[in-house]
Coordinates of C-alpha atoms (C1' of nucleotides) in Angstrom, one line a residue:
Chain J
M95 CA 88.0 75.0 112.9
E96 CA 87.4 71.1 111.6
R97 CA 84.7 72.6 109.4
K98 CA 86.8 75.2 108.0
W99 CA 89.4 72.3 107.3
E100 CA 86.8 70.2 105.3
A101 CA 85.6 72.9 103.3
K102 CA 88.8 73.6 102.3
L103 CA 89.1 70.0 101.5
K104 CA 86.0 69.6 99.8
Q105 CA 87.0 72.6 97.6
I106 CA 90.7 71.2 96.9
E107 CA 88.8 68.1 95.2
E108 CA 86.3 69.5 93.4
R109 CA 89.0 71.6 91.8
A110 CA 91.3 68.3 91.1
S111 CA 87.9 66.1 89.6
H112 CA 87.5 69.3 87.5
Y113 CA 91.1 69.5 86.3
E114 CA 91.0 65.7 85.8
R115 CA 87.8 66.2 83.3
N116 CA 89.1 68.5 81.7
P117 CA 93.0 67.8 80.8
L118 CA 95.5 70.4 79.7
S119 CA 95.7 70.5 76.0
P120 CA 98.9 69.1 75.2
V121 CA 99.2 71.5 72.1
Y122 CA 100.4 74.7 72.3
R123 CA 98.2 77.2 70.8
P124 CA 99.5 80.9 69.9
R125 CA 97.3 83.3 71.1
L126 CA 96.0 85.6 67.6
S127 CA 97.8 88.4 67.2
K128 CA 96.9 91.4 64.8
S129 CA 99.9 92.0 63.5
E130 CA 103.6 91.3 64.1
E131 CA 103.3 93.3 67.1
P132 CA 105.2 92.1 70.2
P133 CA 103.0 90.2 72.9
S134 CA 101.5 92.0 75.2
I135 CA 103.2 91.3 79.0
W136 CA 100.5 92.1 81.6
K137 CA 100.5 90.2 84.7
L138 CA 99.8 90.9 88.5
F139 CA 100.8 88.9 91.7
H140 CA 99.8 89.6 95.3
R141 CA 103.5 88.6 96.0
Q142 CA 106.9 90.1 95.0
T143 CA 109.0 87.0 94.6
H144 CA 106.4 85.6 92.5
A145 CA 106.9 88.3 90.4
F146 CA 110.4 88.8 90.4
N147 CA 110.3 85.0 89.5
F148 CA 108.3 85.8 86.0
V149 CA 110.8 88.5 85.4
K150 CA 113.5 85.4 85.4
S151 CA 111.2 83.4 83.1
C152 CA 110.4 86.1 80.6
K153 CA 112.4 86.5 77.6
E154 CA 111.1 90.2 77.3
E155 CA 112.8 93.0 78.9
V156 CA 110.0 93.3 81.7
H157 CA 109.9 95.1 85.0
V158 CA 108.4 94.6 88.8
F159 CA 106.1 97.6 90.1
A160 CA 104.3 97.9 92.8
L161 CA 100.7 99.1 92.9
E162 CA 99.2 100.8 95.9
Y163 CA 95.4 99.8 95.9
K164 CA 94.0 100.0 99.4
V165 CA 93.5 103.5 100.9
G166 CA 94.9 103.6 104.9
D167 CA 97.5 100.1 104.9
G168 CA 99.2 101.0 102.2
Q169 CA 98.5 97.5 100.6
R170 CA 100.3 96.5 97.4
I171 CA 100.6 94.3 94.6
Y172 CA 103.1 93.5 92.0
L173 CA 103.0 94.6 88.4
V174 CA 105.1 92.6 85.6
T175 CA 105.5 94.6 82.4
T176 CA 107.3 96.7 80.0
Y177 CA 108.1 99.8 80.2
A178 CA 107.0 100.4 76.9
E179 CA 103.9 98.9 77.7
L180 CA 103.4 100.2 81.5
W181 CA 103.8 103.9 79.8
F182 CA 101.2 103.1 77.1
Y183 CA 98.7 102.8 79.7
Y184 CA 100.2 104.7 82.1
K185 CA 100.5 108.1 80.0
S186 CA 97.0 109.3 80.2
R187 CA 97.0 109.0 83.9
K188 CA 93.3 108.1 84.4
N189 CA 94.3 104.8 85.5
L190 CA 97.5 102.9 87.3
L191 CA 97.4 106.1 89.7
H192 CA 99.4 105.2 92.0
C193 CA 102.7 103.3 90.9
Y194 CA 105.9 102.7 92.1
E195 CA 109.0 101.2 90.8
V196 CA 110.7 98.4 92.8
I197 CA 114.5 99.0 92.7
P198 CA 115.6 95.6 92.3
E199 CA 118.0 94.3 94.8
N200 CA 121.7 93.4 93.8
A201 CA 120.7 95.4 90.2
V202 CA 122.5 98.4 88.9
C203 CA 121.0 101.4 89.3
K204 CA 121.1 105.4 89.5
L205 CA 121.8 107.8 92.6
Y206 CA 118.6 109.2 93.5
F207 CA 118.0 111.3 96.9
D208 CA 114.0 111.5 98.1
L209 CA 113.8 115.0 100.1
E210 CA 111.7 116.4 102.8
F211 CA 110.7 118.3 105.5
N212 CA 107.2 119.8 107.3
K213 CA 107.0 122.8 106.0
L214 CA 105.0 124.7 109.3
A215 CA 108.2 123.7 111.7
N216 CA 110.4 124.7 109.0
Q217 CA 108.7 128.1 108.1
E218 CA 112.2 129.8 107.7
A219 CA 113.2 126.6 105.4
D220 CA 113.6 127.8 101.6
G221 CA 113.5 123.9 99.9
K222 CA 115.0 125.1 96.4
K223 CA 118.1 126.5 98.1
M224 CA 118.3 123.7 100.0
V225 CA 117.9 121.0 97.0
A226 CA 120.9 123.3 95.0
L227 CA 122.8 123.0 97.7
L228 CA 122.7 119.3 98.1
I229 CA 123.0 119.0 94.5
E230 CA 126.2 121.1 94.8
H231 CA 128.0 119.3 97.6
V232 CA 126.6 115.6 95.8
C233 CA 128.5 116.3 92.6
K234 CA 131.3 117.9 94.4
A235 CA 131.7 114.2 96.0
L236 CA 131.4 112.8 92.7
Q237 CA 134.2 114.4 91.4
E238 CA 136.5 114.3 94.6
L239 CA 135.6 110.3 95.6
Y240 CA 134.8 109.0 92.4
G241 CA 136.6 111.8 89.5
V242 CA 133.0 111.6 87.7
H243 CA 131.7 115.2 86.8
C244 CA 128.1 116.0 87.0
S245 CA 126.1 119.4 87.5
A246 CA 122.6 120.3 88.4
E247 CA 121.8 120.2 84.6
D248 CA 122.3 116.3 84.9
V249 CA 119.9 116.1 88.3
F250 CA 116.2 114.9 87.5
N251 CA 114.2 117.1 90.1
L252 CA 110.7 115.9 90.9
D253 CA 108.5 117.8 92.9
S254 CA 105.6 116.1 95.1
S255 CA 105.1 119.2 97.7
T256 CA 101.9 120.0 99.5
D257 CA 101.1 123.0 101.7
E258 CA 102.6 120.8 104.5
K259 CA 105.1 119.2 103.0
F260 CA 108.3 120.2 100.9
S261 CA 109.0 116.9 99.3
R262 CA 111.3 115.9 96.5
H263 CA 113.1 113.2 94.6
L264 CA 115.9 113.6 93.1
I265 CA 117.5 111.2 89.8
F266 CA 120.9 111.8 88.7
Q267 CA 121.4 111.1 85.1
L268 CA 125.2 110.4 85.2
H269 CA 126.9 109.9 82.0
D270 CA 128.3 106.6 81.6
V271 CA 128.2 105.7 85.4
A272 CA 126.3 104.8 88.0
F273 CA 126.0 102.5 91.1
K274 CA 126.1 99.0 91.4
D275 CA 123.2 98.7 93.3
N276 CA 121.1 100.9 95.9
I277 CA 122.6 99.4 98.7
H278 CA 125.8 101.3 98.3
V279 CA 124.2 104.3 97.0
G280 CA 123.0 104.6 100.7
N281 CA 126.8 103.8 101.6
F282 CA 128.1 106.9 99.5
V283 CA 124.7 109.1 100.5
R284 CA 125.3 108.2 104.7
K285 CA 128.9 108.9 103.4
I286 CA 129.1 112.3 102.0
L287 CA 126.7 113.6 104.7
Q288 CA 128.3 112.3 107.4
P289 CA 129.3 116.1 108.6
A290 CA 125.5 116.4 108.8
F291 CA 124.9 113.7 111.5
H292 CA 127.8 115.4 113.3
L293 CA 125.8 118.6 113.5
I294 CA 122.8 117.1 114.8
A295 CA 124.9 114.7 117.1
S296 CA 127.0 117.7 118.7
E297 CA 123.8 120.2 118.9
D298 CA 121.2 117.6 120.4
D299 CA 122.2 114.1 121.6
D300 CA 118.5 113.2 121.6
S301 CA 118.2 112.9 118.7
I302 CA 120.7 110.8 116.5
S303 CA 119.1 108.6 114.0
E304 CA 122.3 107.0 112.3
T305 CA 125.4 106.1 113.6
T306 CA 128.2 108.1 112.7
G307 CA 132.0 107.6 112.8
H308 CA 134.7 109.5 114.7
R309 CA 136.5 111.5 112.6
F310 CA 135.4 114.2 111.3
S311 CA 135.7 115.1 107.8
H312 CA 134.4 116.3 104.1
F313 CA 134.2 112.5 102.6
P314 CA 135.5 110.5 106.0
E315 CA 136.0 107.0 104.2
T316 CA 137.4 106.3 100.4
P317 CA 135.6 104.0 98.7
I318 CA 137.4 100.7 98.9
K319 CA 137.1 100.8 95.3
Q320 CA 136.5 103.4 92.7
G321 CA 134.6 101.4 90.6
I322 CA 135.4 99.2 87.7
S323 CA 134.9 101.0 84.3
F324 CA 134.5 99.0 81.6
S325 CA 135.9 101.4 79.2
E326 CA 139.4 102.4 81.1
M327 CA 142.7 100.6 80.8
S328 CA 142.5 98.9 83.8
S329 CA 143.0 97.3 86.7
D330 CA 145.4 94.7 87.7
E331 CA 144.6 94.7 91.4
G332 CA 147.6 95.7 93.6
R333 CA 150.0 96.6 90.9
G334 CA 151.1 100.0 89.8
E335 CA 147.7 100.9 88.0
S336 CA 145.8 100.4 90.9
R337 CA 148.0 102.0 93.3
T338 CA 148.6 105.5 90.7
R339 CA 145.0 105.3 91.1
N340 CA 145.0 105.1 95.3
S341 CA 147.6 107.5 95.9
K342 CA 145.2 110.3 93.7
E343 CA 142.3 109.0 95.7
Q344 CA 144.7 109.8 98.7
E345 CA 145.4 113.2 97.5
R346 CA 141.5 114.0 96.6
L347 CA 141.1 112.7 100.4
E348 CA 143.5 114.9 101.7
S349 CA 142.6 118.1 100.1
A350 CA 138.7 117.2 101.1
E351 CA 139.8 117.2 104.5
Q352 CA 141.3 120.3 104.5
S353 CA 137.8 122.0 105.0
S354 CA 134.7 120.7 106.1
P355 CA 131.8 121.9 104.3
D356 CA 128.9 123.4 106.0
L357 CA 125.9 121.2 105.8
S358 CA 124.1 122.6 108.4
F359 CA 121.4 123.7 105.6
L360 CA 120.5 119.8 105.7
V361 CA 119.4 120.3 109.1
V362 CA 115.3 120.5 109.2
K363 CA 112.7 120.1 112.3
N364 CA 110.1 117.6 112.3
N365 CA 106.6 118.3 113.9
V366 CA 107.1 118.2 117.4
G367 CA 110.1 119.7 117.1
E368 CA 113.3 117.1 116.9
K369 CA 116.0 118.1 114.4
H370 CA 116.5 115.5 111.4
L371 CA 118.2 115.5 107.9
F372 CA 116.4 116.7 105.1
V373 CA 117.1 113.7 103.3
D374 CA 115.5 110.4 103.8
F375 CA 117.8 107.4 104.8
G376 CA 114.9 105.1 104.3
V377 CA 115.0 105.0 100.8
Y378 CA 118.0 102.4 100.4
T379 CA 116.7 99.3 101.0
R380 CA 116.4 96.3 99.0
N381 CA 113.8 96.0 97.0
R382 CA 113.0 99.8 97.5
N383 CA 109.3 100.8 96.1
F384 CA 110.0 104.5 94.7
R385 CA 106.9 106.2 93.6
L386 CA 106.7 106.6 89.9
Y387 CA 106.9 110.1 87.6
K388 CA 103.4 111.7 87.8
S389 CA 101.9 109.1 90.8
S390 CA 100.4 110.3 93.8
K391 CA 100.1 107.9 97.0
I392 CA 97.3 106.6 98.1
G393 CA 94.4 109.0 99.2
K394 CA 96.8 111.5 98.0
Q395 CA 96.2 113.8 95.2
V396 CA 99.7 115.6 94.7
A397 CA 101.7 113.7 91.7
L398 CA 105.7 113.8 91.2
E399 CA 105.8 116.4 88.2
V400 CA 108.9 118.3 87.2
A401 CA 110.2 120.6 89.6
E402 CA 110.0 124.4 88.3
D403 CA 113.8 124.4 89.3
N404 CA 114.4 121.5 87.6
K405 CA 117.4 121.5 85.3
F406 CA 117.8 118.3 83.2
F407 CA 115.8 118.4 80.2
P408 CA 116.4 114.7 78.1
K409 CA 117.5 114.5 75.0
Q410 CA 114.8 114.9 71.8
S411 CA 113.8 111.6 70.5
K412 CA 111.8 111.0 67.1
N413 CA 110.1 107.9 69.0
I414 CA 110.3 108.6 72.0
S415 CA 108.1 111.6 73.2
E416 CA 109.3 113.8 75.9
E417 CA 107.1 112.8 78.5
N418 CA 108.0 109.3 78.0
Q419 CA 111.5 110.5 77.8
Y420 CA 111.5 112.5 81.2
F421 CA 109.5 109.2 82.7
L422 CA 112.5 106.6 81.6
S423 CA 114.9 109.1 83.3
S424 CA 113.1 109.1 86.4
L425 CA 113.4 105.2 86.6
V426 CA 116.4 104.7 89.1
S427 CA 117.3 100.9 87.8
N428 CA 116.4 101.7 83.9
V429 CA 120.1 101.4 83.4
R430 CA 121.6 99.7 80.7
F431 CA 124.8 97.7 80.1
S432 CA 127.0 99.1 77.9
D433 CA 130.9 99.0 77.3
T434 CA 131.4 102.7 78.3
L435 CA 129.5 102.4 82.1
R436 CA 131.6 102.7 85.3
I437 CA 130.0 101.2 88.0
L438 CA 130.3 102.9 91.1
T439 CA 131.0 100.8 95.3
C440 CA 130.4 102.7 98.4
D441 CA 131.3 100.1 101.3
T442 CA 130.3 100.7 104.5
S443 CA 133.2 100.3 107.2
Q444 CA 132.2 97.1 108.2
N445 CA 131.9 95.4 104.8
K446 CA 135.0 96.5 104.3
Q447 CA 136.2 95.0 107.3
K448 CA 134.8 91.6 106.7
R449 CA 136.8 91.6 103.4
V450 CA 139.8 92.5 104.8
E451 CA 139.1 89.3 107.1
C452 CA 137.8 87.2 104.5
F453 CA 140.4 88.0 101.8
N454 CA 143.5 87.4 104.8
S455 CA 141.7 84.0 105.7
T456 CA 141.9 82.7 102.2
R457 CA 144.9 84.5 101.0
T458 CA 146.9 81.3 101.5
K459 CA 144.6 78.9 100.1
A460 CA 145.0 81.2 96.5
E461 CA 141.3 80.7 95.9
N462 CA 138.4 82.6 95.7
I463 CA 137.0 84.6 98.0
E464 CA 133.8 82.3 98.9
G465 CA 130.8 84.8 99.9
Y466 CA 131.9 87.6 99.0
N467 CA 132.7 87.8 95.2
C468 CA 130.0 85.2 94.4
S469 CA 126.4 86.6 93.2
P470 CA 123.2 85.6 94.1
Y471 CA 123.6 82.7 91.4
P472 CA 126.1 80.2 92.7
E473 CA 125.7 77.8 89.8
I474 CA 126.8 80.5 87.4
D475 CA 129.3 81.5 89.7
Q476 CA 130.7 77.7 89.8
F477 CA 130.1 78.0 85.6
V478 CA 132.4 80.9 85.5
R479 CA 135.2 79.9 87.8
S480 CA 135.2 76.7 85.3
L481 CA 135.9 78.5 82.3
V482 CA 138.5 80.4 83.8
D483 CA 140.5 77.6 85.3
K484 CA 142.7 76.4 82.1
N485 CA 145.8 75.8 81.0
G486 CA 147.1 75.8 84.8
I487 CA 145.9 79.2 85.0
K488 CA 143.2 79.4 88.3
G489 CA 141.5 82.7 87.5
G490 CA 138.9 84.1 89.9
I491 CA 135.8 86.4 89.9
R492 CA 136.8 90.2 91.1
R493 CA 133.7 91.4 91.1
W494 CA 130.0 91.1 89.7
S495 CA 127.4 93.2 88.6
Y496 CA 123.9 92.6 87.4
F497 CA 122.0 94.9 84.9
F498 CA 118.0 94.2 85.7
P499 CA 117.2 95.5 81.9
E500 CA 118.8 93.1 80.2
E501 CA 119.3 90.4 82.6
L502 CA 123.0 90.9 82.3
L503 CA 125.5 89.2 84.8
V504 CA 129.0 90.8 84.4
Y505 CA 132.0 88.9 85.8
D506 CA 135.4 90.7 86.2
I507 CA 137.7 88.1 86.4
C508 CA 141.2 88.0 87.7
K509 CA 144.7 86.5 86.8
Y510 CA 143.0 84.8 83.8
R511 CA 143.3 86.3 81.0
W512 CA 143.0 84.2 77.8
C513 CA 140.9 86.8 75.0
E514 CA 139.4 84.6 72.0
N515 CA 139.8 88.1 69.8
I516 CA 144.2 87.7 70.2
G517 CA 144.0 84.1 70.7
R518 CA 146.5 84.0 73.7
A519 CA 146.2 86.0 77.1
H520 CA 146.1 89.6 77.8
K521 CA 149.8 91.0 79.1
S522 CA 147.9 93.6 81.1
N523 CA 144.2 94.0 80.7
N524 CA 141.9 92.1 82.4
I525 CA 138.5 90.1 80.5
M526 CA 135.1 90.1 81.6
I527 CA 132.5 87.0 81.1
L528 CA 129.2 88.2 80.2
V529 CA 126.4 86.2 81.2
D530 CA 123.1 86.7 79.5
L531 CA 120.4 85.2 81.4
K532 CA 117.7 86.0 79.3
N533 CA 119.2 83.9 76.0
E534 CA 121.0 81.6 78.2
V535 CA 124.3 82.2 76.6
W536 CA 127.8 83.5 78.1
Y537 CA 130.5 85.4 75.8
Q538 CA 133.6 87.0 76.4
K539 CA 134.9 90.6 76.3
C540 CA 137.7 92.3 77.9
H541 CA 139.3 95.3 79.2
D542 CA 142.1 95.7 76.3
P543 CA 141.5 98.9 74.9
V544 CA 142.4 97.5 70.9
C545 CA 139.6 95.0 72.0
K546 CA 137.3 97.9 73.3
A547 CA 138.2 99.8 70.1
E548 CA 137.4 97.6 68.0
N549 CA 134.4 96.7 69.8
F550 CA 135.4 93.2 70.3
K551 CA 132.7 90.3 71.7
S552 CA 133.3 86.9 71.6
A553 CA 130.9 84.4 69.9
C554 CA 128.1 83.1 71.9
F555 CA 128.2 80.0 73.2
P556 CA 125.1 78.5 75.4
L557 CA 125.0 77.7 79.0
P558 CA 125.4 74.3 80.3
A559 CA 122.4 72.3 80.9
E560 CA 122.9 72.7 84.5
V561 CA 122.6 76.3 85.1
S562 CA 119.9 76.6 82.4
L563 CA 116.8 78.0 83.1
L564 CA 115.0 76.0 80.9
F565 CA 116.0 72.8 82.4
L566 CA 115.5 73.7 85.8
L567 CA 112.2 74.3 84.6
K568 CA 111.4 70.9 82.3
E569 CA 112.9 68.6 85.6
E570 CA 110.6 70.6 87.7
E571 CA 107.7 70.2 85.1
E572 CA 107.9 66.6 84.6
F573 CA 108.4 66.3 88.2
T574 CA 104.8 67.9 88.6
A575 CA 103.0 67.3 85.6
A576 CA 101.9 64.1 87.2
E577 CA 100.0 65.5 90.3
T578 CA 99.5 69.5 89.5
M579 CA 96.7 70.9 88.7
N580 CA 95.6 71.6 85.4
S581 CA 93.0 73.6 83.2
D582 CA 91.7 74.2 79.7
T583 CA 94.1 76.3 78.1
Q584 CA 92.6 76.1 74.6
N585 CA 92.1 79.8 74.8
P586 CA 93.9 82.1 77.4
H587 CA 90.9 84.6 77.5
E588 CA 88.5 82.2 78.2
P589 CA 88.3 80.8 81.7
P590 CA 88.1 77.1 83.1
S591 CA 84.6 76.0 82.5
G592 CA 82.9 75.4 86.1
L593 CA 84.7 77.7 88.2
S594 CA 83.1 80.7 90.2
S595 CA 82.8 83.7 88.2
K596 CA 85.4 85.1 90.6
D597 CA 87.8 82.4 89.3
A598 CA 87.0 83.2 85.9
I599 CA 88.0 86.5 86.4
S600 CA 91.3 85.7 87.9
D601 CA 91.9 83.8 84.9
A602 CA 91.5 86.7 82.4
A603 CA 93.9 88.7 84.5
W604 CA 96.0 85.8 85.2
D605 CA 96.9 85.2 81.7
S606 CA 96.3 88.0 79.4
G607 CA 97.7 91.3 79.2
L608 CA 94.7 93.3 78.6
D609 CA 95.3 95.4 75.0
E610 CA 93.6 98.8 74.3
A611 CA 90.3 97.9 73.5
D612 CA 90.2 95.1 76.6
F613 CA 91.5 98.4 78.6
V614 CA 88.8 101.1 77.7
E615 CA 86.2 98.2 77.7
A616 CA 87.3 97.4 81.2
A617 CA 87.9 100.9 82.6
E618 CA 84.1 102.0 81.4
D619 CA 82.5 99.3 83.6
A620 CA 80.7 101.2 86.3
E621 CA 81.4 98.4 88.9
L622 CA 84.8 98.6 88.2
A623 CA 85.3 101.7 88.1
E624 CA 86.7 101.8 91.8
A625 CA 89.1 99.5 90.9
A626 CA 90.6 101.6 88.3
E627 CA 90.0 104.9 90.4
C628 CA 93.0 102.9 92.4
G629 CA 94.5 102.0 89.5
L630 CA 94.2 98.9 88.7
L631 CA 92.9 98.5 84.8
G632 CA 89.6 97.5 85.6
T633 CA 90.9 94.3 87.2
A634 CA 89.7 94.7 91.3
A635 CA 92.1 93.2 93.7
E636 CA 90.4 90.1 94.1
T637 CA 90.8 89.5 90.3
L638 CA 94.6 88.6 90.5
V639 CA 96.9 85.7 90.1
P640 CA 96.4 83.6 93.1
D641 CA 98.9 82.1 94.4
E642 CA 98.1 78.6 92.7
P643 CA 99.0 78.4 89.3
I644 CA 95.3 77.3 87.3
T645 CA 97.0 77.6 84.0
Q646 CA 99.7 75.3 83.0
P647 CA 102.5 76.3 81.1
R648 CA 102.9 74.9 77.5
P649 CA 106.1 73.7 76.1
G650 CA 107.9 76.0 74.0
C651 CA 106.1 79.1 74.8
A652 CA 108.3 81.7 76.4
R653 CA 105.4 83.7 78.8
C654 CA 103.3 80.3 79.2
R655 CA 106.8 78.8 80.5
A656 CA 106.8 81.6 82.4
T657 CA 103.6 81.3 84.5
A658 CA 105.2 78.4 86.3
E659 CA 106.4 80.9 88.6
V660 CA 105.1 79.2 91.4
W661 CA 106.7 75.6 90.9
M662 CA 109.6 77.6 90.5
K663 CA 109.9 79.4 93.6
D664 CA 112.0 76.4 95.4
L665 CA 114.1 76.5 92.7
P666 CA 118.2 77.4 93.0
F667 CA 117.8 79.8 89.8
A668 CA 114.6 81.5 91.7
H669 CA 116.8 83.1 94.6
F670 CA 117.7 86.2 92.9
P671 CA 116.1 88.8 93.9
R672 CA 116.3 87.4 97.1
S673 CA 113.5 84.6 97.3
N674 CA 110.6 84.9 100.1
K675 CA 111.6 84.4 103.8
T676 CA 109.9 80.7 104.0
S677 CA 113.1 79.4 101.7
G678 CA 115.7 81.3 103.4
K679 CA 118.5 79.8 100.8
M680 CA 119.2 83.3 99.4
I681 CA 123.0 84.1 99.9
R682 CA 123.0 87.6 100.7
M683 CA 126.0 89.6 100.2
P684 CA 127.0 91.5 103.1
G685 CA 125.8 94.8 104.3
Chain V
dC173 C1' 93.2 84.3 102.4
dA174 C1' 96.7 87.8 100.3
dG175 C1' 102.9 93.5 100.7
dC176 C1' 107.7 94.4 101.6
dG177 C1' 111.6 95.5 104.4
dC178 C1' 113.6 97.5 107.8
dT179 C1' 114.9 99.8 112.3
dA180 C1' 113.1 100.9 116.7
dC181 C1' 112.2 99.6 121.5
dC182 C1' 110.7 96.3 124.6
dA183 C1' 111.1 92.0 127.4
dC184 C1' 114.1 88.9 129.1
dA185 C1' 118.4 86.1 130.0
dC186 C1' 122.7 86.3 131.6
dC187 C1' 126.5 87.6 133.3
dC188 C1' 129.7 90.1 136.0
dC189 C1' 130.9 93.1 139.6
Chain B
dG152 C1' 123.9 97.7 135.8
dG153 C1' 125.8 96.1 131.3
dT154 C1' 125.5 93.1 127.5
dG155 C1' 123.4 89.9 124.2
dT156 C1' 119.3 88.0 122.1
dG157 C1' 114.6 87.3 119.8
dG158 C1' 109.9 89.3 118.9
dT159 C1' 106.7 92.8 116.9
dA160 C1' 105.0 97.6 116.2
dG161 C1' 105.5 100.7 113.2
dC162 C1' 107.5 103.3 110.0
dG163 C1' 108.8 104.6 104.6

DNA sequence: CAGCGCTACCACACCCC
DNA sequence: GGTGTGGTAGCG
């Protein structure tokens, strides 16, 4: 034990001395680029939190993907890149064979399903018919609960079946509609399939896998909110309009309750004969990994492909191939903000209860409901509150939504209605404050139909220093600069001298997105063939970004700035998505 | 050196009748 | 015996 410790200590000292001999170049030297091409972003991380922290610090629109790399134990590493760059390397299907989208917690996303049953245990089951019936039921539910119209033509239907197992993914391509996050999707799915739980519970008490409510109805509970619409004229809560909407909902609910749908087609048996549902409810958890279109599980051959009975066909585009369109459609968290987008929510009854209690306990204070209407960025919430607390009017945050692609936080404001467009407060329409985390600016839009019609967007104002990522990072850099290990960054592609070859490879993987030539070369290297087989583009598992930073950020360079992800991990803004277990500072939303 | 986020299950403590 | 709690194996 002691010897091990001494060896570690010696290793650290050696490394420290190396960094002293090779101090960090103070000047930022951009990498040589062929033309005006956007820079490559291709980074691998062992830890999901590090990957998300890197995303936060990246100016470009990047996403986290999980790659399986070890047969058997399902171990994964995390890749951060753009959709376009991933597709560039991914499309040939010679590499990156086992990729998963990480559906970021708290991010707006599409409605999706994972469906499966054992064919041997359910020989009479007609999978295609079950899918069609499910889609029909879901569309009906969307119509009745949210007034959202859709059909089987809006459902991207992916098949991953084998001889043993029927397996599908459904990704709903709703028009200008999405869910607040995948937890809300899960609540919605559980809600609309509750009669099926009853079916299992009544027939077989041993295999209840989900707790159920006591009411036996079609869609047992109306969501507490119907989702704000960024387009509709709305939404003074508790006043005339929302009351009108609520009574409409009541009508929908009542008509739904008159007849209970037959969901018996959802009941299947597992390989030991226990009853289960065709729908997998385990896929609605935070940061869920969801297998990509054309990826297979490691150790298996079968990839997700367009199902025979798929009825969704993406729009033709000049610039984007059909396959790429399918790929983009399959991505659950690929939802961009737009003025006309509606965000659906679906709370559990427990959360509703909490919300009511919270509201009752704080309403006398006429304050915001702390803890519920807070985003995972408390500093930014506070700043937004300060923006809407002027001229004796204390506005509040009614709700927030997060759009991962643009890193955009959209705050719906209550009480405070001052609109820059008309130079006064709106009489009946609320405003929005949008915080663009990428560009560190905020601006105002509003729900007023006239302002919307002219696509009004206020001027952009910089976020104040205290909530700016740059500021926090700079402080942290100054703090750590003296004691941080430096390395030679003269050429990002050239590993620091004096390190082991293993470290050298690490550095290359650490610092660069492979360009096409690199990629081909790497993939053809016989020694790396196995790793390539695992889909790692020739960067074997041990060549990943280590937890310790080897390069230090170069001031002014967005990409290099980002490599400080390790230093960032304890900063407040880094706790979104949720930070790792050890920090435990993340405010988790109820539920 | 190295995944993550759950849920079901178990052991145990504590309480009450 | 009922209920709450804390740890963990194992699943997706």
